[in-house]
Amino acid sequence: METEPGTIAKSNVVLDVKPWDDETDMKVMEEHVRTIEMDGLRWGASKLVPLAYGIKKLQIVCVVEDEKVSIDELSEKISEFEDFVQSVDVAAFQKI
């Protein structure tokens, strides 16, 4: 799919960020995630979604410029908050 000259290809991405356990401070975890800055990355809405056994995951939306932001690299950066983050998964990925 070719994009017209001058248009910037972007994607809307929903990430599932899973904590280690129900003791993890989800508010602090989200604050850490939102400190990540990359050229072409814009954070959006987030919510906590129940997983199991009282554990919730952080579901957070971001818009990325496809040319500038690698989702794999972004996931790695989020995973570096290893005191909080057990895993990061792409829940949804949509070109906009």
PDB file of C-alpha atoms in Angstrom:
ATOM      1  CA  MET A   1       0.000   0.000   0.000  1.00  0.00           C
ATOM      2  CA  GLU A   2       1.628   3.223  -1.161  1.00  0.00           C
ATOM      3  CA  THR A   3       1.182   6.377   0.858  1.00  0.00           C
ATOM      4  CA  GLU A   4       0.850   9.681  -0.894  1.00  0.00           C
ATOM      5  CA  PRO A   5       3.913  11.928  -0.855  1.00  0.00           C
ATOM      6  CA  GLY A   6       3.905  14.151   2.203  1.00  0.00           C
ATOM      7  CA  THR A   7       1.623  11.924   4.265  1.00  0.00           C
ATOM      8  CA  ILE A   8       3.059  10.297   7.353  1.00  0.00           C
ATOM      9  CA  ALA A   9       2.127   6.657   7.869  1.00  0.00           C
ATOM     10  CA  LYS A  10       0.914   6.161  11.430  1.00  0.00           C
ATOM     11  CA  SER A  11      -0.412   3.271  13.447  1.00  0.00           C
ATOM     12  CA  ASN A  12      -2.662   3.083  16.466  1.00  0.00           C
ATOM     13  CA  VAL A  13      -1.226   0.490  18.855  1.00  0.00           C
ATOM     14  CA  VAL A  14      -2.750  -1.007  22.004  1.00  0.00           C
ATOM     15  CA  LEU A  15      -0.200  -2.517  24.367  1.00  0.00           C
ATOM     16  CA  ASP A  16      -0.907  -4.921  27.228  1.00  0.00           C
ATOM     17  CA  VAL A  17       1.654  -4.369  29.976  1.00  0.00           C
ATOM     18  CA  LYS A  18       1.507  -7.139  32.559  1.00  0.00           C
ATOM     19  CA  PRO A  19       2.865  -6.786  36.101  1.00  0.00           C
ATOM     20  CA  TRP A  20       4.582  -9.469  38.177  1.00  0.00           C
ATOM     21  CA  ASP A  21       1.773  -9.794  40.723  1.00  0.00           C
ATOM     22  CA  ASP A  22      -1.084  -8.054  42.520  1.00  0.00           C
ATOM     23  CA  GLU A  23       1.445  -6.199  44.709  1.00  0.00           C
ATOM     24  CA  THR A  24       2.715  -4.169  41.744  1.00  0.00           C
ATOM     25  CA  ASP A  25       1.755  -0.488  41.968  1.00  0.00           C
ATOM     26  CA  MET A  26      -0.012  -0.069  38.634  1.00  0.00           C
ATOM     27  CA  LYS A  27      -0.145   3.729  38.879  1.00  0.00           C
ATOM     28  CA  VAL A  28       3.635   3.907  39.270  1.00  0.00           C
ATOM     29  CA  MET A  29       4.085   1.356  36.479  1.00  0.00           C
ATOM     30  CA  GLU A  30       1.994   3.515  34.132  1.00  0.00           C
ATOM     31  CA  GLU A  31       3.964   6.621  35.129  1.00  0.00           C
ATOM     32  CA  HIS A  32       7.182   4.790  34.225  1.00  0.00           C
ATOM     33  CA  VAL A  33       5.789   3.670  30.853  1.00  0.00           C
ATOM     34  CA  ARG A  34       4.693   7.216  30.012  1.00  0.00           C
ATOM     35  CA  THR A  35       8.229   8.531  30.672  1.00  0.00           C
ATOM     36  CA  ILE A  36       9.361   6.783  27.487  1.00  0.00           C
ATOM     37  CA  GLU A  37       9.840   9.374  24.785  1.00  0.00           C
ATOM     38  CA  MET A  38      10.622   8.589  21.178  1.00  0.00           C
ATOM     39  CA  ASP A  39      10.392  10.800  18.126  1.00  0.00           C
ATOM     40  CA  GLY A  40       7.078   9.881  16.493  1.00  0.00           C
ATOM     41  CA  LEU A  41       5.493   8.391  19.642  1.00  0.00           C
ATOM     42  CA  ARG A  42       2.399   9.831  21.325  1.00  0.00           C
ATOM     43  CA  TRP A  43       0.804   8.181  24.361  1.00  0.00           C
ATOM     44  CA  GLY A  44      -2.978   8.032  24.583  1.00  0.00           C
ATOM     45  CA  ALA A  45      -5.626   6.629  26.894  1.00  0.00           C
ATOM     46  CA  SER A  46      -5.076   3.765  29.290  1.00  0.00           C
ATOM     47  CA  LYS A  47      -7.104   1.503  31.538  1.00  0.00           C
ATOM     48  CA  LEU A  48      -6.593  -1.350  33.955  1.00  0.00           C
ATOM     49  CA  VAL A  49      -8.055  -4.664  32.813  1.00  0.00           C
ATOM     50  CA  PRO A  50      -8.562  -7.606  35.219  1.00  0.00           C
ATOM     51  CA  LEU A  51      -6.448 -10.677  34.394  1.00  0.00           C
ATOM     52  CA  ALA A  52      -6.768 -13.274  37.170  1.00  0.00           C
ATOM     53  CA  TYR A  53      -6.267 -13.687  40.908  1.00  0.00           C
ATOM     54  CA  GLY A  54      -6.670  -9.959  41.567  1.00  0.00           C
ATOM     55  CA  ILE A  55      -3.968  -9.066  39.050  1.00  0.00           C
ATOM     56  CA  LYS A  56      -4.699  -6.344  36.518  1.00  0.00           C
ATOM     57  CA  LYS A  57      -2.843  -5.463  33.341  1.00  0.00           C
ATOM     58  CA  LEU A  58      -2.256  -1.970  32.025  1.00  0.00           C
ATOM     59  CA  GLN A  59      -3.774  -1.528  28.587  1.00  0.00           C
ATOM     60  CA  ILE A  60      -2.324   1.604  27.031  1.00  0.00           C
ATOM     61  CA  VAL A  61      -2.814   3.181  23.611  1.00  0.00           C
ATOM     62  CA  CYS A  62      -0.150   4.942  21.603  1.00  0.00           C
ATOM     63  CA  VAL A  63       0.055   6.432  18.146  1.00  0.00           C
ATOM     64  CA  VAL A  64       3.346   5.900  16.346  1.00  0.00           C
ATOM     65  CA  GLU A  65       4.837   7.165  13.119  1.00  0.00           C
ATOM     66  CA  ASP A  66       5.697   3.936  11.305  1.00  0.00           C
ATOM     67  CA  GLU A  67       8.976   5.269   9.850  1.00  0.00           C
ATOM     68  CA  LYS A  68      10.299   6.446  13.216  1.00  0.00           C
ATOM     69  CA  VAL A  69       9.086   4.016  15.882  1.00  0.00           C
ATOM     70  CA  SER A  70       9.755   0.291  16.096  1.00  0.00           C
ATOM     71  CA  ILE A  71       7.119  -1.429  18.245  1.00  0.00           C
ATOM     72  CA  ASP A  72       9.704  -4.083  19.160  1.00  0.00           C
ATOM     73  CA  GLU A  73      12.070  -1.373  20.397  1.00  0.00           C
ATOM     74  CA  LEU A  74       9.248   0.328  22.312  1.00  0.00           C
ATOM     75  CA  SER A  75       8.270  -2.996  23.931  1.00  0.00           C
ATOM     76  CA  GLU A  76      11.906  -3.552  24.947  1.00  0.00           C
ATOM     77  CA  LYS A  77      12.062  -0.105  26.542  1.00  0.00           C
ATOM     78  CA  ILE A  78       8.892  -0.834  28.545  1.00  0.00           C
ATOM     79  CA  SER A  79      10.294  -4.223  29.611  1.00  0.00           C
ATOM     80  CA  GLU A  80      13.370  -2.457  31.022  1.00  0.00           C
ATOM     81  CA  PHE A  81      11.187  -1.400  33.983  1.00  0.00           C
ATOM     82  CA  GLU A  82      11.774  -4.932  35.242  1.00  0.00           C
ATOM     83  CA  ASP A  83      10.734  -4.197  38.832  1.00  0.00           C
ATOM     84  CA  PHE A  84       7.205  -3.591  37.522  1.00  0.00           C
ATOM     85  CA  VAL A  85       6.845  -5.213  34.103  1.00  0.00           C
ATOM     86  CA  GLN A  86       6.692  -8.957  33.533  1.00  0.00           C
ATOM     87  CA  SER A  87       5.733  -8.785  29.849  1.00  0.00           C
ATOM     88  CA  VAL A  88       4.505  -6.527  27.059  1.00  0.00           C
ATOM     89  CA  ASP A  89       2.196  -7.713  24.290  1.00  0.00           C
ATOM     90  CA  VAL A  90       0.673  -5.950  21.304  1.00  0.00           C
ATOM     91  CA  ALA A  91      -3.088  -6.314  21.806  1.00  0.00           C
ATOM     92  CA  ALA A  92      -4.067  -4.403  18.657  1.00  0.00           C
ATOM     93  CA  PHE A  93      -2.262  -2.746  15.764  1.00  0.00           C
ATOM     94  CA  GLN A  94      -4.088  -0.654  13.208  1.00  0.00           C
ATOM     95  CA  LYS A  95      -2.827   1.600  10.433  1.00  0.00           C
ATOM     96  CA  ILE A  96      -4.428   5.038  10.499  1.00  0.00           C
TER      97      ILE A  96
END
